[in-house]
JSON list of C-alpha atoms in Angstrom, two decimals:
[
{"chain": "L", "resi": 29, "resn": "MET", "atom": "CA", "xyz": [11.41, 44.00, -29.75]},
{"chain": "L", "resi": 30, "resn": "GLU", "atom": "CA", "xyz": [10.42, 41.12, -27.47]},
{"chain": "L", "resi": 31, "resn": "PRO", "atom": "CA", "xyz": [12.81, 38.63, -29.14]},
{"chain": "L", "resi": 32, "resn": "LEU", "atom": "CA", "xyz": [15.76, 40.98, -28.50]},
{"chain": "L", "resi": 33, "resn": "LEU", "atom": "CA", "xyz": [14.68, 41.63, -24.93]},
{"chain": "L", "resi": 34, "resn": "ARG", "atom": "CA", "xyz": [14.12, 37.90, -24.32]},
{"chain": "L", "resi": 35, "resn": "ALA", "atom": "CA", "xyz": [17.62, 37.17, -25.67]},
{"chain": "L", "resi": 36, "resn": "ALA", "atom": "CA", "xyz": [19.11, 39.83, -23.38]},
{"chain": "L", "resi": 37, "resn": "LEU", "atom": "CA", "xyz": [17.29, 38.43, -20.34]},
{"chain": "L", "resi": 38, "resn": "GLU", "atom": "CA", "xyz": [18.48, 34.91, -21.11]},
{"chain": "L", "resi": 39, "resn": "GLY", "atom": "CA", "xyz": [21.97, 35.90, -22.24]},
{"chain": "L", "resi": 40, "resn": "PRO", "atom": "CA", "xyz": [24.12, 38.80, -21.08]},
{"chain": "L", "resi": 41, "resn": "CYS", "atom": "CA", "xyz": [21.72, 40.09, -18.41]},
{"chain": "L", "resi": 42, "resn": "ARG", "atom": "CA", "xyz": [21.15, 36.61, -16.94]},
{"chain": "L", "resi": 43, "resn": "VAL", "atom": "CA", "xyz": [17.80, 37.43, -15.38]},
{"chain": "L", "resi": 44, "resn": "PRO", "atom": "CA", "xyz": [16.40, 34.24, -13.85]},
{"chain": "L", "resi": 45, "resn": "ARG", "atom": "CA", "xyz": [12.76, 33.19, -14.02]},
{"chain": "L", "resi": 46, "resn": "GLY", "atom": "CA", "xyz": [10.88, 34.66, -11.08]},
{"chain": "L", "resi": 47, "resn": "ALA", "atom": "CA", "xyz": [13.17, 37.68, -10.71]},
{"chain": "L", "resi": 48, "resn": "ARG", "atom": "CA", "xyz": [11.83, 40.79, -9.01]},
{"chain": "L", "resi": 49, "resn": "ILE", "atom": "CA", "xyz": [12.73, 43.69, -11.29]},
{"chain": "L", "resi": 50, "resn": "LEU", "atom": "CA", "xyz": [12.64, 47.40, -10.55]},
{"chain": "L", "resi": 51, "resn": "ILE", "atom": "CA", "xyz": [12.17, 49.41, -13.76]},
{"chain": "L", "resi": 52, "resn": "ALA", "atom": "CA", "xyz": [13.33, 53.03, -13.64]},
{"chain": "L", "resi": 53, "resn": "ALA", "atom": "CA", "xyz": [10.94, 54.91, -15.92]},
{"chain": "L", "resi": 54, "resn": "SER", "atom": "CA", "xyz": [11.53, 58.51, -16.91]},
{"chain": "L", "resi": 55, "resn": "GLY", "atom": "CA", "xyz": [8.62, 58.72, -19.31]},
{"chain": "L", "resi": 56, "resn": "GLY", "atom": "CA", "xyz": [10.98, 58.93, -22.28]},
{"chain": "L", "resi": 57, "resn": "ALA", "atom": "CA", "xyz": [10.95, 56.59, -25.26]},
{"chain": "L", "resi": 58, "resn": "ASP", "atom": "CA", "xyz": [13.72, 54.24, -24.07]},
{"chain": "L", "resi": 59, "resn": "SER", "atom": "CA", "xyz": [12.37, 53.52, -20.60]},
{"chain": "L", "resi": 60, "resn": "THR", "atom": "CA", "xyz": [8.80, 53.32, -21.93]},
{"chain": "L", "resi": 61, "resn": "ALA", "atom": "CA", "xyz": [9.83, 50.71, -24.51]},
{"chain": "L", "resi": 62, "resn": "LEU", "atom": "CA", "xyz": [11.69, 48.72, -21.84]},
{"chain": "L", "resi": 63, "resn": "LEU", "atom": "CA", "xyz": [8.71, 48.89, -19.50]},
{"chain": "L", "resi": 64, "resn": "ILE", "atom": "CA", "xyz": [6.26, 47.69, -22.17]},
{"chain": "L", "resi": 65, "resn": "GLY", "atom": "CA", "xyz": [8.62, 44.95, -23.35]},
{"chain": "L", "resi": 66, "resn": "LEU", "atom": "CA", "xyz": [9.20, 43.59, -19.85]},
{"chain": "L", "resi": 67, "resn": "ALA", "atom": "CA", "xyz": [5.47, 43.74, -19.11]},
{"chain": "L", "resi": 68, "resn": "ARG", "atom": "CA", "xyz": [4.83, 41.61, -22.22]},
{"chain": "L", "resi": 69, "resn": "LEU", "atom": "CA", "xyz": [7.42, 39.04, -21.11]},
{"chain": "L", "resi": 70, "resn": "ALA", "atom": "CA", "xyz": [6.56, 39.05, -17.40]},
{"chain": "L", "resi": 71, "resn": "HIS", "atom": "CA", "xyz": [4.09, 36.17, -17.48]},
{"chain": "L", "resi": 72, "resn": "GLU", "atom": "CA", "xyz": [6.18, 33.77, -19.56]},
{"chain": "L", "resi": 73, "resn": "ARG", "atom": "CA", "xyz": [9.25, 34.42, -17.38]},
{"chain": "L", "resi": 74, "resn": "ALA", "atom": "CA", "xyz": [7.35, 34.70, -14.06]},
{"chain": "L", "resi": 75, "resn": "LEU", "atom": "CA", "xyz": [8.81, 38.17, -13.49]},
{"chain": "L", "resi": 76, "resn": "SER", "atom": "CA", "xyz": [7.56, 40.46, -10.76]},
{"chain": "L", "resi": 77, "resn": "LEU", "atom": "CA", "xyz": [7.79, 44.06, -11.97]},
{"chain": "L", "resi": 78, "resn": "HIS", "atom": "CA", "xyz": [7.71, 47.32, -10.04]},
{"chain": "L", "resi": 79, "resn": "VAL", "atom": "CA", "xyz": [8.13, 50.73, -11.72]},
{"chain": "L", "resi": 80, "resn": "ALA", "atom": "CA", "xyz": [9.89, 53.70, -10.13]},
{"chain": "L", "resi": 81, "resn": "HIS", "atom": "CA", "xyz": [9.60, 57.28, -11.39]},
{"chain": "L", "resi": 82, "resn": "LEU", "atom": "CA", "xyz": [11.40, 60.28, -9.91]},
{"chain": "L", "resi": 83, "resn": "HIS", "atom": "CA", "xyz": [10.13, 63.76, -10.80]},
{"chain": "L", "resi": 84, "resn": "HIS", "atom": "CA", "xyz": [13.18, 65.98, -10.38]},
{"chain": "L", "resi": 85, "resn": "GLY", "atom": "CA", "xyz": [11.20, 69.20, -10.03]},
{"chain": "L", "resi": 86, "resn": "LEU", "atom": "CA", "xyz": [13.22, 70.84, -12.81]},
{"chain": "L", "resi": 87, "resn": "ARG", "atom": "CA", "xyz": [11.19, 70.81, -16.04]},
{"chain": "L", "resi": 88, "resn": "GLY", "atom": "CA", "xyz": [7.79, 72.11, -14.95]},
{"chain": "L", "resi": 89, "resn": "ALA", "atom": "CA", "xyz": [4.82, 70.99, -17.02]},
{"chain": "L", "resi": 90, "resn": "ALA", "atom": "CA", "xyz": [6.94, 68.67, -19.19]},
{"chain": "L", "resi": 91, "resn": "ALA", "atom": "CA", "xyz": [8.01, 66.70, -16.11]},
{"chain": "L", "resi": 92, "resn": "ASP", "atom": "CA", "xyz": [4.42, 66.67, -14.84]},
{"chain": "L", "resi": 93, "resn": "ALA", "atom": "CA", "xyz": [3.38, 65.17, -18.18]},
{"chain": "L", "resi": 94, "resn": "ASP", "atom": "CA", "xyz": [6.13, 62.52, -17.96]},
{"chain": "L", "resi": 95, "resn": "ARG", "atom": "CA", "xyz": [4.95, 61.52, -14.50]},
{"chain": "L", "resi": 96, "resn": "ALA", "atom": "CA", "xyz": [1.32, 61.32, -15.64]},
{"chain": "L", "resi": 97, "resn": "GLU", "atom": "CA", "xyz": [2.35, 59.22, -18.65]},
{"chain": "L", "resi": 98, "resn": "VAL", "atom": "CA", "xyz": [4.31, 56.75, -16.50]},
{"chain": "L", "resi": 99, "resn": "GLU", "atom": "CA", "xyz": [1.48, 56.49, -13.98]},
{"chain": "L", "resi": 100, "resn": "GLY", "atom": "CA", "xyz": [-1.11, 56.01, -16.72]},
{"chain": "L", "resi": 101, "resn": "LEU", "atom": "CA", "xyz": [0.95, 53.36, -18.49]},
{"chain": "L", "resi": 102, "resn": "CYS", "atom": "CA", "xyz": [1.47, 51.47, -15.23]},
{"chain": "L", "resi": 103, "resn": "ALA", "atom": "CA", "xyz": [-2.28, 51.58, -14.57]},
{"chain": "L", "resi": 104, "resn": "ARG", "atom": "CA", "xyz": [-3.05, 50.27, -18.07]},
{"chain": "L", "resi": 105, "resn": "LEU", "atom": "CA", "xyz": [-0.49, 47.47, -17.74]},
{"chain": "L", "resi": 106, "resn": "GLY", "atom": "CA", "xyz": [-1.49, 46.62, -14.17]},
{"chain": "L", "resi": 107, "resn": "LEU", "atom": "CA", "xyz": [2.00, 47.32, -12.80]},
{"chain": "L", "resi": 108, "resn": "ARG", "atom": "CA", "xyz": [2.80, 48.48, -9.30]},
{"chain": "L", "resi": 109, "resn": "ARG", "atom": "CA", "xyz": [4.67, 51.77, -9.15]},
{"chain": "L", "resi": 110, "resn": "THR", "atom": "CA", "xyz": [6.36, 54.23, -6.85]},
{"chain": "L", "resi": 111, "resn": "SER", "atom": "CA", "xyz": [6.50, 57.89, -7.86]},
{"chain": "L", "resi": 112, "resn": "ALA", "atom": "CA", "xyz": [8.14, 60.72, -6.00]},
{"chain": "L", "resi": 113, "resn": "ARG", "atom": "CA", "xyz": [8.69, 64.40, -6.61]},
{"chain": "L", "resi": 114, "resn": "TRP", "atom": "CA", "xyz": [11.89, 65.80, -5.12]},
{"chain": "L", "resi": 115, "resn": "ASP", "atom": "CA", "xyz": [13.29, 69.30, -4.96]},
{"chain": "L", "resi": 116, "resn": "THR", "atom": "CA", "xyz": [16.56, 68.11, -6.44]},
{"chain": "L", "resi": 117, "resn": "ARG", "atom": "CA", "xyz": [18.10, 71.60, -6.52]},
{"chain": "L", "resi": 118, "resn": "ALA", "atom": "CA", "xyz": [17.71, 71.93, -2.76]},
{"chain": "L", "resi": 119, "resn": "ARG", "atom": "CA", "xyz": [18.91, 68.38, -2.12]},
{"chain": "L", "resi": 120, "resn": "MET", "atom": "CA", "xyz": [22.01, 68.91, -4.28]},
{"chain": "L", "resi": 121, "resn": "ARG", "atom": "CA", "xyz": [22.74, 72.29, -2.70]},
{"chain": "L", "resi": 122, "resn": "ARG", "atom": "CA", "xyz": [22.61, 70.81, 0.83]},
{"chain": "L", "resi": 123, "resn": "ARG", "atom": "CA", "xyz": [25.05, 68.09, -0.18]},
{"chain": "L", "resi": 124, "resn": "GLY", "atom": "CA", "xyz": [27.39, 70.12, -2.36]},
{"chain": "L", "resi": 125, "resn": "LEU", "atom": "CA", "xyz": [26.35, 68.28, -5.53]},
{"chain": "L", "resi": 126, "resn": "SER", "atom": "CA", "xyz": [25.65, 69.80, -8.91]},
{"chain": "L", "resi": 127, "resn": "GLY", "atom": "CA", "xyz": [24.78, 69.08, -12.52]},
{"chain": "L", "resi": 128, "resn": "GLN", "atom": "CA", "xyz": [24.12, 65.72, -14.11]},
{"chain": "L", "resi": 129, "resn": "ARG", "atom": "CA", "xyz": [26.42, 63.95, -11.67]},
{"chain": "L", "resi": 130, "resn": "GLY", "atom": "CA", "xyz": [24.39, 65.26, -8.73]},
{"chain": "L", "resi": 131, "resn": "LEU", "atom": "CA", "xyz": [21.14, 64.19, -10.36]},
{"chain": "L", "resi": 132, "resn": "ARG", "atom": "CA", "xyz": [22.57, 60.70, -10.98]},
{"chain": "L", "resi": 133, "resn": "VAL", "atom": "CA", "xyz": [23.53, 60.41, -7.30]},
{"chain": "L", "resi": 134, "resn": "LEU", "atom": "CA", "xyz": [20.01, 61.38, -6.22]},
{"chain": "L", "resi": 135, "resn": "ARG", "atom": "CA", "xyz": [18.38, 59.01, -8.74]},
{"chain": "L", "resi": 136, "resn": "ARG", "atom": "CA", "xyz": [20.52, 56.12, -7.52]},
{"chain": "L", "resi": 137, "resn": "GLU", "atom": "CA", "xyz": [19.54, 56.88, -3.93]},
{"chain": "L", "resi": 138, "resn": "PHE", "atom": "CA", "xyz": [15.85, 56.99, -4.86]},
{"chain": "L", "resi": 139, "resn": "LEU", "atom": "CA", "xyz": [16.05, 53.76, -6.85]},
{"chain": "L", "resi": 140, "resn": "SER", "atom": "CA", "xyz": [18.06, 51.98, -4.14]},
{"chain": "L", "resi": 141, "resn": "THR", "atom": "CA", "xyz": [15.49, 52.97, -1.53]},
{"chain": "L", "resi": 142, "resn": "VAL", "atom": "CA", "xyz": [12.58, 51.77, -3.68]},
{"chain": "L", "resi": 143, "resn": "ALA", "atom": "CA", "xyz": [14.42, 48.54, -4.57]},
{"chain": "L", "resi": 144, "resn": "ARG", "atom": "CA", "xyz": [14.93, 47.71, -0.89]},
{"chain": "L", "resi": 145, "resn": "ARG", "atom": "CA", "xyz": [11.33, 48.55, -0.05]},
{"chain": "L", "resi": 146, "resn": "VAL", "atom": "CA", "xyz": [9.89, 46.31, -2.77]},
{"chain": "L", "resi": 147, "resn": "ALA", "atom": "CA", "xyz": [12.58, 43.61, -2.36]},
{"chain": "L", "resi": 148, "resn": "ALA", "atom": "CA", "xyz": [13.72, 43.89, -5.98]},
{"chain": "L", "resi": 149, "resn": "ASP", "atom": "CA", "xyz": [16.68, 41.72, -6.89]},
{"chain": "L", "resi": 150, "resn": "ARG", "atom": "CA", "xyz": [17.31, 43.37, -10.26]}
]
């Protein structure tokens, strides 16, 4: 996987050496693979990585397990992370949002806030 990820970083994604990257990690297979791949390439590309995980408060024990998995993986890889648990139903209700679109809006807000705080440029 690293050769494909390296090619993406050098090609279409145009991620420069030394970039500060925020990785949104859900705990699912796709974001976990991306996280591991970037961690493996971080040294050779001088990348600074920070992982963000938002627990939406919707899936009970399954979401708790996802959060624990992300936190454990970050600890094993030595990556800094920010995790939060939000009552997304209440937040969406207050703002008149709903469904997947509402969750996307909240995730973007969370990720934007974390990106500013950690000075991520990607």
